[in-house]
Amino acid sequence: MPELPEVETTVRDLERKVRNRTFIDIWTDSVKMIKSPLNFEDFKKEIKNEKIQKIWRRGKNIIFELSGGKILLIHQKLTGHLLVGRWKKEKGQWKSQIKGTLDEPVNRFLHLIFSLDNGEMLGLSDLRKFAKVMLIKKEELENLKDLNELGPEPLDKDFTFEKFKERFKNKKGKIKQVLMDQQVIAGIGNIYSDEILWEAKIHPLRDVGTLNNEELGKIYIAMQKILKKGIELKGESFSDYRTPSGEKGNYDKFRKVYRREGEKCRRCGEVIQRIKIGERSAHFCPNCQK
DNA sequence: CGATTCCCCTGATAGC
DNA sequence: TGCTATCAGGGGAATC
């Protein structure tokens, strides 16, 4: 489940691996993932011979700046992940040639492959086919809702505690849901919101209005700590996320609550619980999160 | 307008 | 063994 740390890891790896590469050809078996232009032949025609100049991230969106003033935007959603390497087709099925990933189940779900001018391929593997791909003009980017309705970047140096608190003013709802609201703060999803709240010792069901200055401070500090740790460890890999090189992230070993239902809290030994908050699962320690 | 529900999709898992 | 029902889950759209 790519959230900020996974997307950041992806972008850093892509910068190394596909910057200055040119798209030669595109293949897909899932045209519905491409939202713009809607006609795949148009998409193909427009992206062919475009050179990748720069890759960056905004929230969970990956932005490829291309020559010719075009932008390729990819949102990996739940199970999407980008891989760079070589594949070959065997019996109608793409098989990864990326070291260590030959038999990885994650590579069974390649639905979009960009062939590059160095013989390598940029592939989008996505079990659920929820990922979103758009090719737009650069000037359309600033009016794109996907980006301009996003809240601030949580790790921005300018995103001070004062600004953080400002984002919660007049907000209603449970802290877990508000933290995951991309319009409040960009990039935090189900995994890291659970981890942040455990770190801050705040119960996920707490209404944001009841949080005092000290508690908000704890969340602010925890948010930075956990997201930075996530990036340092190259994200998680218990879901099908992999880095573009096909490596697993190491956050799994560090994680304190997410998908640890029934296991012991690493702080107090209490049993970790899982509840539903707004159709999403939340994991927490009922003893040390107040 | 805000809050809730539905839907996209399909492998894994549970129940029979 | 094999069929069917349920679940997960980001985010946008439809609906309450």
mmCIF file of C-alpha atoms (C1' of nucleotides) in Angstrom:
data_model
loop_
_atom_site.group_PDB
_atom_site.id
_atom_site.type_symbol
_atom_site.label_atom_id
_atom_site.label_comp_id
_atom_site.label_asym_id
_atom_site.label_seq_id
_atom_site.Cartn_x
_atom_site.Cartn_y
_atom_site.Cartn_z
ATOM 1 C CA MET A 1 0.000 0.000 0.000
ATOM 2 C CA PRO A 2 2.088 2.893 -1.209
ATOM 3 C CA GLU A 3 1.907 5.890 1.113
ATOM 4 C CA LEU A 4 4.320 8.790 1.417
ATOM 5 C CA PRO A 5 7.412 6.730 2.390
ATOM 6 C CA GLU A 6 6.824 4.179 -0.374
ATOM 7 C CA VAL A 7 6.120 6.830 -2.993
ATOM 8 C CA GLU A 8 9.182 8.810 -1.913
ATOM 9 C CA THR A 9 11.304 5.653 -2.145
ATOM 10 C CA THR A 10 9.865 4.965 -5.579
ATOM 11 C CA VAL A 11 10.606 8.476 -6.814
ATOM 12 C CA ARG A 12 14.205 8.402 -5.568
ATOM 13 C CA ASP A 13 14.810 5.070 -7.239
ATOM 14 C CA LEU A 14 13.162 6.185 -10.470
ATOM 15 C CA GLU A 15 15.280 9.338 -10.570
ATOM 16 C CA ARG A 16 18.319 7.095 -10.574
ATOM 17 C CA LYS A 17 16.996 4.552 -13.026
ATOM 18 C CA VAL A 18 14.838 6.238 -15.629
ATOM 19 C CA ARG A 19 15.787 9.921 -15.673
ATOM 20 C CA ASN A 20 16.834 10.936 -19.184
ATOM 21 C CA ARG A 21 15.317 7.811 -20.666
ATOM 22 C CA THR A 22 12.945 8.070 -23.611
ATOM 23 C CA PHE A 23 9.708 6.150 -24.069
ATOM 24 C CA ILE A 24 9.888 3.901 -27.105
ATOM 25 C CA ASP A 25 6.646 1.969 -26.831
ATOM 26 C CA ILE A 26 3.775 1.224 -24.459
ATOM 27 C CA TRP A 27 1.789 -1.916 -23.835
ATOM 28 C CA THR A 28 -1.247 -2.419 -21.650
ATOM 29 C CA ASP A 29 -3.990 -4.953 -21.067
ATOM 30 C CA SER A 30 -5.947 -2.588 -18.904
ATOM 31 C CA VAL A 31 -6.859 0.590 -20.738
ATOM 32 C CA LYS A 32 -9.233 1.675 -17.968
ATOM 33 C CA MET A 33 -6.285 2.646 -15.782
ATOM 34 C CA ILE A 34 -5.419 5.390 -18.246
ATOM 35 C CA LYS A 35 -7.663 8.336 -17.489
ATOM 36 C CA SER A 36 -6.178 10.826 -19.930
ATOM 37 C CA PRO A 37 -6.202 10.815 -22.856
ATOM 38 C CA LEU A 38 -9.018 8.296 -22.781
ATOM 39 C CA ASN A 39 -8.156 6.758 -26.106
ATOM 40 C CA PHE A 40 -5.153 4.459 -25.656
ATOM 41 C CA GLU A 41 -3.906 5.024 -29.194
ATOM 42 C CA ASP A 42 -3.779 8.767 -28.466
ATOM 43 C CA PHE A 43 -1.953 8.089 -25.205
ATOM 44 C CA LYS A 44 0.540 5.933 -27.021
ATOM 45 C CA LYS A 45 1.094 8.434 -29.798
ATOM 46 C CA GLU A 46 1.556 11.310 -27.368
ATOM 47 C CA ILE A 47 4.027 9.600 -25.071
ATOM 48 C CA LYS A 48 6.201 7.965 -27.707
ATOM 49 C CA ASN A 49 9.611 9.612 -28.049
ATOM 50 C CA GLU A 50 9.055 11.703 -24.940
ATOM 51 C CA LYS A 51 12.085 11.970 -22.696
ATOM 52 C CA ILE A 52 11.835 11.823 -18.909
ATOM 53 C CA GLN A 53 13.430 14.970 -17.541
ATOM 54 C CA LYS A 54 12.517 14.923 -13.893
ATOM 55 C CA ILE A 55 10.516 12.820 -11.431
ATOM 56 C CA TRP A 56 8.983 14.135 -8.254
ATOM 57 C CA ARG A 57 6.173 13.468 -5.818
ATOM 58 C CA ARG A 58 3.221 15.379 -4.419
ATOM 59 C CA GLY A 59 1.354 13.464 -1.733
ATOM 60 C CA LYS A 60 1.034 9.968 -3.137
ATOM 61 C CA ASN A 61 1.147 11.136 -6.763
ATOM 62 C CA ILE A 62 4.211 10.511 -8.914
ATOM 63 C CA ILE A 63 4.906 13.194 -11.510
ATOM 64 C CA PHE A 64 7.132 12.582 -14.519
ATOM 65 C CA GLU A 65 8.095 15.785 -16.290
ATOM 66 C CA LEU A 66 8.560 14.981 -19.941
ATOM 67 C CA SER A 67 10.108 16.797 -22.858
ATOM 68 C CA GLY A 68 7.594 18.651 -24.978
ATOM 69 C CA GLY A 69 5.915 20.163 -21.908
ATOM 70 C CA LYS A 70 4.014 17.043 -20.975
ATOM 71 C CA ILE A 71 3.368 15.464 -17.606
ATOM 72 C CA LEU A 72 2.839 11.790 -16.843
ATOM 73 C CA LEU A 73 1.050 11.403 -13.526
ATOM 74 C CA ILE A 74 0.736 8.053 -11.793
ATOM 75 C CA HIS A 75 -1.144 7.300 -8.582
ATOM 76 C CA GLN A 76 -0.458 3.761 -7.419
ATOM 77 C CA LYS A 77 -3.493 3.559 -5.122
ATOM 78 C CA LEU A 78 -3.655 0.287 -3.174
ATOM 79 C CA THR A 79 -1.633 -2.342 -4.907
ATOM 80 C CA GLY A 80 0.125 -0.555 -7.733
ATOM 81 C CA HIS A 81 3.896 -0.340 -7.824
ATOM 82 C CA LEU A 82 6.390 0.671 -10.452
ATOM 83 C CA LEU A 83 9.234 -1.630 -11.379
ATOM 84 C CA VAL A 84 12.206 -0.980 -13.630
ATOM 85 C CA GLY A 85 13.970 -3.802 -15.364
ATOM 86 C CA ARG A 86 13.387 -6.352 -18.037
ATOM 87 C CA TRP A 87 10.531 -8.726 -18.655
ATOM 88 C CA LYS A 88 9.919 -11.297 -21.270
ATOM 89 C CA LYS A 89 6.674 -12.802 -22.364
ATOM 90 C CA GLU A 90 6.316 -16.522 -21.781
ATOM 91 C CA LYS A 91 3.129 -18.262 -22.809
ATOM 92 C CA GLY A 92 1.309 -14.954 -22.912
ATOM 93 C CA GLN A 93 2.456 -14.005 -19.396
ATOM 94 C CA TRP A 94 5.036 -11.353 -18.614
ATOM 95 C CA LYS A 95 7.879 -12.670 -16.480
ATOM 96 C CA SER A 96 10.169 -10.373 -14.603
ATOM 97 C CA GLN A 97 13.879 -10.687 -15.200
ATOM 98 C CA ILE A 98 14.623 -8.348 -12.313
ATOM 99 C CA LYS A 99 17.084 -9.973 -9.947
ATOM 100 C CA GLY A 100 15.400 -11.651 -7.024
ATOM 101 C CA THR A 101 11.896 -11.084 -8.306
ATOM 102 C CA LEU A 102 11.576 -13.862 -10.842
ATOM 103 C CA ASP A 103 8.946 -15.758 -8.942
ATOM 104 C CA GLU A 104 7.565 -12.884 -6.913
ATOM 105 C CA PRO A 105 3.792 -12.972 -7.030
ATOM 106 C CA VAL A 106 3.774 -9.190 -7.285
ATOM 107 C CA ASN A 107 5.078 -9.466 -10.792
ATOM 108 C CA ARG A 108 2.143 -11.464 -12.020
ATOM 109 C CA PHE A 109 0.060 -8.344 -12.260
ATOM 110 C CA LEU A 110 1.858 -6.254 -14.837
ATOM 111 C CA HIS A 111 -0.766 -4.224 -16.610
ATOM 112 C CA LEU A 112 1.216 -1.400 -18.155
ATOM 113 C CA ILE A 113 4.714 -1.517 -19.617
ATOM 114 C CA PHE A 114 6.696 1.407 -20.960
ATOM 115 C CA SER A 115 9.643 0.315 -23.103
ATOM 116 C CA LEU A 116 12.633 2.597 -22.680
ATOM 117 C CA ASP A 117 15.451 3.508 -25.029
ATOM 118 C CA ASN A 118 18.087 1.587 -23.041
ATOM 119 C CA GLY A 119 16.311 -1.730 -23.433
ATOM 120 C CA GLU A 120 14.823 -1.615 -19.958
ATOM 121 C CA MET A 121 11.159 -1.333 -19.119
ATOM 122 C CA LEU A 122 9.166 0.681 -16.637
ATOM 123 C CA GLY A 123 6.291 -1.524 -15.559
ATOM 124 C CA LEU A 124 3.214 -0.913 -13.472
ATOM 125 C CA SER A 125 2.201 -3.982 -11.520
ATOM 126 C CA ASP A 126 -1.215 -3.704 -9.945
ATOM 127 C CA LEU A 127 -3.267 -6.559 -8.538
ATOM 128 C CA ARG A 128 -6.422 -4.483 -8.036
ATOM 129 C CA LYS A 129 -6.104 -2.345 -11.164
ATOM 130 C CA PHE A 130 -7.014 0.739 -9.148
ATOM 131 C CA ALA A 131 -3.960 2.729 -10.195
ATOM 132 C CA LYS A 132 -4.505 5.928 -12.148
ATOM 133 C CA VAL A 133 -2.384 7.073 -15.064
ATOM 134 C CA MET A 134 -2.716 10.440 -16.802
ATOM 135 C CA LEU A 135 -0.816 12.193 -19.549
ATOM 136 C CA ILE A 136 -1.492 15.914 -19.547
ATOM 137 C CA LYS A 137 0.067 19.203 -20.609
ATOM 138 C CA LYS A 138 2.316 20.898 -18.106
ATOM 139 C CA GLU A 139 0.047 23.937 -17.882
ATOM 140 C CA GLU A 140 -2.863 21.684 -16.921
ATOM 141 C CA LEU A 141 -0.995 20.518 -13.842
ATOM 142 C CA GLU A 142 -1.631 23.619 -11.758
ATOM 143 C CA ASN A 143 -5.369 23.311 -12.277
ATOM 144 C CA LEU A 144 -5.425 19.598 -11.607
ATOM 145 C CA LYS A 145 -7.623 18.811 -8.627
ATOM 146 C CA ASP A 146 -5.509 15.741 -7.869
ATOM 147 C CA LEU A 147 -2.681 18.035 -6.831
ATOM 148 C CA ASN A 148 -4.013 21.451 -5.959
ATOM 149 C CA GLU A 149 -6.600 20.189 -3.496
ATOM 150 C CA LEU A 150 -3.936 18.376 -1.498
ATOM 151 C CA GLY A 151 -2.914 19.554 1.929
ATOM 152 C CA PRO A 152 0.695 20.462 2.715
ATOM 153 C CA GLU A 153 3.616 18.056 2.604
ATOM 154 C CA PRO A 154 4.135 16.779 6.157
ATOM 155 C CA LEU A 155 7.926 16.728 5.843
ATOM 156 C CA ASP A 156 8.279 20.180 4.329
ATOM 157 C CA LYS A 157 10.670 22.335 6.369
ATOM 158 C CA ASP A 158 8.101 25.132 6.187
ATOM 159 C CA PHE A 159 5.385 22.941 7.663
ATOM 160 C CA THR A 160 5.811 24.150 11.218
ATOM 161 C CA PHE A 161 3.829 23.067 14.260
ATOM 162 C CA GLU A 162 1.821 26.300 14.003
ATOM 163 C CA LYS A 163 0.807 25.435 10.443
ATOM 164 C CA PHE A 164 0.107 21.855 11.464
ATOM 165 C CA LYS A 165 -2.279 23.036 14.175
ATOM 166 C CA GLU A 166 -3.923 25.369 11.678
ATOM 167 C CA ARG A 167 -4.862 22.349 9.540
ATOM 168 C CA PHE A 168 -6.925 20.916 12.406
ATOM 169 C CA LYS A 169 -8.774 24.093 13.276
ATOM 170 C CA ASN A 170 -12.529 23.723 12.783
ATOM 171 C CA LYS A 171 -12.028 20.139 11.684
ATOM 172 C CA LYS A 172 -14.470 17.550 12.893
ATOM 173 C CA GLY A 173 -14.110 13.813 13.077
ATOM 174 C CA LYS A 174 -11.814 11.172 14.420
ATOM 175 C CA ILE A 175 -8.091 11.859 14.420
ATOM 176 C CA LYS A 176 -7.328 8.700 12.431
ATOM 177 C CA GLN A 177 -9.604 9.777 9.594
ATOM 178 C CA VAL A 178 -8.472 13.391 9.649
ATOM 179 C CA LEU A 179 -4.813 12.320 9.460
ATOM 180 C CA MET A 180 -5.630 10.257 6.382
ATOM 181 C CA ASP A 181 -7.565 13.089 4.744
ATOM 182 C CA GLN A 182 -5.350 14.125 1.833
ATOM 183 C CA GLN A 183 -6.805 17.625 1.875
ATOM 184 C CA VAL A 184 -5.675 18.137 5.466
ATOM 185 C CA ILE A 185 -2.150 16.708 5.088
ATOM 186 C CA ALA A 186 -0.898 14.918 1.982
ATOM 187 C CA GLY A 187 0.574 11.439 1.886
ATOM 188 C CA ILE A 188 -0.569 9.645 5.036
ATOM 189 C CA GLY A 189 -2.626 6.483 4.610
ATOM 190 C CA ASN A 190 -3.872 3.614 6.712
ATOM 191 C CA ILE A 191 -0.530 2.132 7.734
ATOM 192 C CA TYR A 192 1.301 5.251 8.791
ATOM 193 C CA SER A 193 -1.690 6.876 10.482
ATOM 194 C CA ASP A 194 -1.885 3.825 12.773
ATOM 195 C CA GLU A 195 1.859 3.953 13.387
ATOM 196 C CA ILE A 196 1.880 7.699 14.046
ATOM 197 C CA LEU A 197 -0.958 7.476 16.564
ATOM 198 C CA TRP A 198 0.724 4.620 18.413
ATOM 199 C CA GLU A 199 3.936 6.633 18.584
ATOM 200 C CA ALA A 200 2.013 9.678 19.849
ATOM 201 C CA LYS A 201 0.010 7.538 22.322
ATOM 202 C CA ILE A 202 -3.257 8.889 20.950
ATOM 203 C CA HIS A 203 -6.362 6.739 20.481
ATOM 204 C CA PRO A 204 -7.483 6.631 16.823
ATOM 205 C CA LEU A 205 -11.112 7.358 17.752
ATOM 206 C CA ARG A 206 -10.307 10.630 19.515
ATOM 207 C CA ASP A 207 -12.236 13.549 18.078
ATOM 208 C CA VAL A 208 -9.788 16.155 16.775
ATOM 209 C CA GLY A 209 -11.634 18.854 18.680
ATOM 210 C CA THR A 210 -10.687 17.239 22.004
ATOM 211 C CA LEU A 211 -6.950 17.205 21.333
ATOM 212 C CA ASN A 212 -5.002 19.728 23.377
ATOM 213 C CA ASN A 213 -1.828 21.510 22.386
ATOM 214 C CA GLU A 214 0.418 18.923 23.976
ATOM 215 C CA GLU A 215 -1.335 16.044 22.238
ATOM 216 C CA LEU A 216 -1.215 17.757 18.861
ATOM 217 C CA GLY A 217 2.479 18.342 19.486
ATOM 218 C CA LYS A 218 3.000 14.650 20.086
ATOM 219 C CA ILE A 219 1.208 13.805 16.841
ATOM 220 C CA TYR A 220 3.267 16.379 14.942
ATOM 221 C CA ILE A 221 6.550 14.981 16.253
ATOM 222 C CA ALA A 222 5.423 11.373 15.715
ATOM 223 C CA MET A 223 4.299 12.144 12.173
ATOM 224 C CA GLN A 224 7.723 13.433 11.201
ATOM 225 C CA LYS A 225 9.553 10.665 13.014
ATOM 226 C CA ILE A 226 7.480 7.825 11.548
ATOM 227 C CA LEU A 227 7.415 9.134 7.981
ATOM 228 C CA LYS A 228 11.172 9.754 8.028
ATOM 229 C CA LYS A 229 11.724 6.271 9.435
ATOM 230 C CA GLY A 230 9.507 4.869 6.694
ATOM 231 C CA ILE A 231 11.602 6.554 4.024
ATOM 232 C CA GLU A 232 14.848 5.490 5.685
ATOM 233 C CA LEU A 233 13.636 1.879 5.693
ATOM 234 C CA LYS A 234 12.366 2.145 2.095
ATOM 235 C CA GLY A 235 8.750 1.545 3.021
ATOM 236 C CA GLU A 236 6.826 -1.581 3.894
ATOM 237 C CA SER A 237 6.516 -4.837 2.013
ATOM 238 C CA PHE A 238 3.905 -6.996 3.673
ATOM 239 C CA SER A 239 1.541 -5.868 0.962
ATOM 240 C CA ASP A 240 2.792 -6.075 -2.589
ATOM 241 C CA TYR A 241 4.807 -2.886 -2.562
ATOM 242 C CA ARG A 242 8.360 -3.167 -3.878
ATOM 243 C CA THR A 243 10.902 -0.548 -4.794
ATOM 244 C CA PRO A 244 11.359 -0.025 -8.549
ATOM 245 C CA SER A 245 14.465 -2.198 -8.251
ATOM 246 C CA GLY A 246 12.252 -4.993 -6.956
ATOM 247 C CA GLU A 247 13.534 -4.810 -3.394
ATOM 248 C CA LYS A 248 11.428 -5.180 -0.299
ATOM 249 C CA GLY A 249 11.194 -2.296 2.116
ATOM 250 C CA ASN A 250 12.206 -2.861 5.741
ATOM 251 C CA TYR A 251 9.484 -1.027 7.612
ATOM 252 C CA ASP A 252 7.751 -4.353 8.395
ATOM 253 C CA LYS A 253 10.217 -5.134 11.167
ATOM 254 C CA PHE A 254 9.867 -1.688 12.683
ATOM 255 C CA ARG A 255 6.078 -1.448 12.617
ATOM 256 C CA LYS A 256 4.353 -1.334 15.959
ATOM 257 C CA VAL A 257 0.630 -1.812 15.346
ATOM 258 C CA TYR A 258 -0.413 -2.101 11.721
ATOM 259 C CA ARG A 259 -1.571 -5.675 11.056
ATOM 260 C CA ARG A 260 -0.403 -6.741 14.509
ATOM 261 C CA GLU A 261 -3.881 -7.531 15.836
ATOM 262 C CA GLY A 262 -3.674 -10.032 18.698
ATOM 263 C CA GLU A 263 0.056 -9.482 19.150
ATOM 264 C CA LYS A 264 1.629 -7.729 22.101
ATOM 265 C CA CYS A 265 2.201 -3.989 22.246
ATOM 266 C CA ARG A 266 5.932 -3.363 22.071
ATOM 267 C CA ARG A 267 5.605 -0.659 24.711
ATOM 268 C CA CYS A 268 3.332 -2.110 27.361
ATOM 269 C CA GLY A 269 2.602 -5.722 26.421
ATOM 270 C CA GLU A 270 -1.147 -5.209 26.030
ATOM 271 C CA VAL A 271 -2.822 -7.003 23.119
ATOM 272 C CA ILE A 272 -3.117 -4.893 19.954
ATOM 273 C CA GLN A 273 -6.692 -4.421 18.804
ATOM 274 C CA ARG A 274 -8.200 -3.872 15.407
ATOM 275 C CA ILE A 275 -11.390 -1.896 14.905
ATOM 276 C CA LYS A 276 -13.206 -0.390 11.959
ATOM 277 C CA ILE A 277 -13.237 3.338 11.523
ATOM 278 C CA GLY A 278 -15.169 4.516 8.501
ATOM 279 C CA GLU A 279 -14.847 1.228 6.609
ATOM 280 C CA ARG A 280 -11.086 1.175 7.195
ATOM 281 C CA SER A 281 -9.261 -0.933 9.728
ATOM 282 C CA ALA A 282 -7.425 0.771 12.567
ATOM 283 C CA HIS A 283 -4.879 -0.948 14.807
ATOM 284 C CA PHE A 284 -3.959 0.377 18.221
ATOM 285 C CA CYS A 285 -2.974 -0.455 21.766
ATOM 286 C CA PRO A 286 -6.015 -0.021 24.030
ATOM 287 C CA ASN A 287 -3.769 0.474 27.049
ATOM 288 C CA CYS A 288 -1.242 3.077 26.038
ATOM 289 C CA GLN A 289 -3.158 5.035 23.431
ATOM 290 C CA LYS A 290 -5.517 7.451 25.167
ATOM 291 C "C1'" DC B 1 -22.865 21.669 2.152
ATOM 292 C "C1'" DG B 2 -21.198 17.867 4.969
ATOM 293 C "C1'" DA B 3 -21.425 13.110 5.989
ATOM 294 C "C1'" DT B 4 -22.116 8.508 4.495
ATOM 295 C "C1'" DT B 5 -22.354 4.796 1.096
ATOM 296 C "C1'" DC B 6 -21.146 2.801 -3.121
ATOM 297 C "C1'" DC B 7 -18.007 1.402 -6.479
ATOM 298 C "C1'" DC B 8 -13.815 0.301 -9.015
ATOM 299 C "C1'" DC B 9 -11.132 -4.870 -8.826
ATOM 300 C "C1'" DT B 10 -9.518 -9.531 -7.724
ATOM 301 C "C1'" DG B 11 -6.606 -12.763 -4.640
ATOM 302 C "C1'" DA B 12 -7.015 -14.714 -0.247
ATOM 303 C "C1'" DT B 13 -9.715 -16.822 3.018
ATOM 304 C "C1'" DA B 14 -13.672 -18.837 5.276
ATOM 305 C "C1'" DG B 15 -17.834 -21.464 5.132
ATOM 306 C "C1'" DC B 16 -20.488 -25.211 3.333
ATOM 307 C "C1'" DT C 1 -12.499 -30.756 -4.155
ATOM 308 C "C1'" DG C 2 -14.972 -27.029 -5.549
ATOM 309 C "C1'" DC C 3 -18.250 -23.561 -5.346
ATOM 310 C "C1'" DT C 4 -19.883 -19.243 -3.281
ATOM 311 C "C1'" DA C 5 -19.684 -15.268 -0.105
ATOM 312 C "C1'" DT C 6 -16.948 -11.970 2.201
ATOM 313 C "C1'" DC C 7 -13.169 -8.895 2.793
ATOM 314 C "C1'" DA C 8 -9.501 -5.334 1.902
ATOM 315 C "C1'" DG C 9 -8.785 -0.629 0.702
ATOM 316 C "C1'" DG C 10 -7.513 5.040 -1.846
ATOM 317 C "C1'" DG C 11 -10.233 8.023 -3.584
ATOM 318 C "C1'" DG C 12 -13.897 9.792 -6.486
ATOM 319 C "C1'" DA C 13 -18.805 9.815 -7.400
ATOM 320 C "C1'" DA C 14 -23.331 9.352 -6.055
ATOM 321 C "C1'" DT C 15 -26.572 9.710 -2.522
ATOM 322 C "C1'" DC C 16 -28.584 10.764 1.865
#
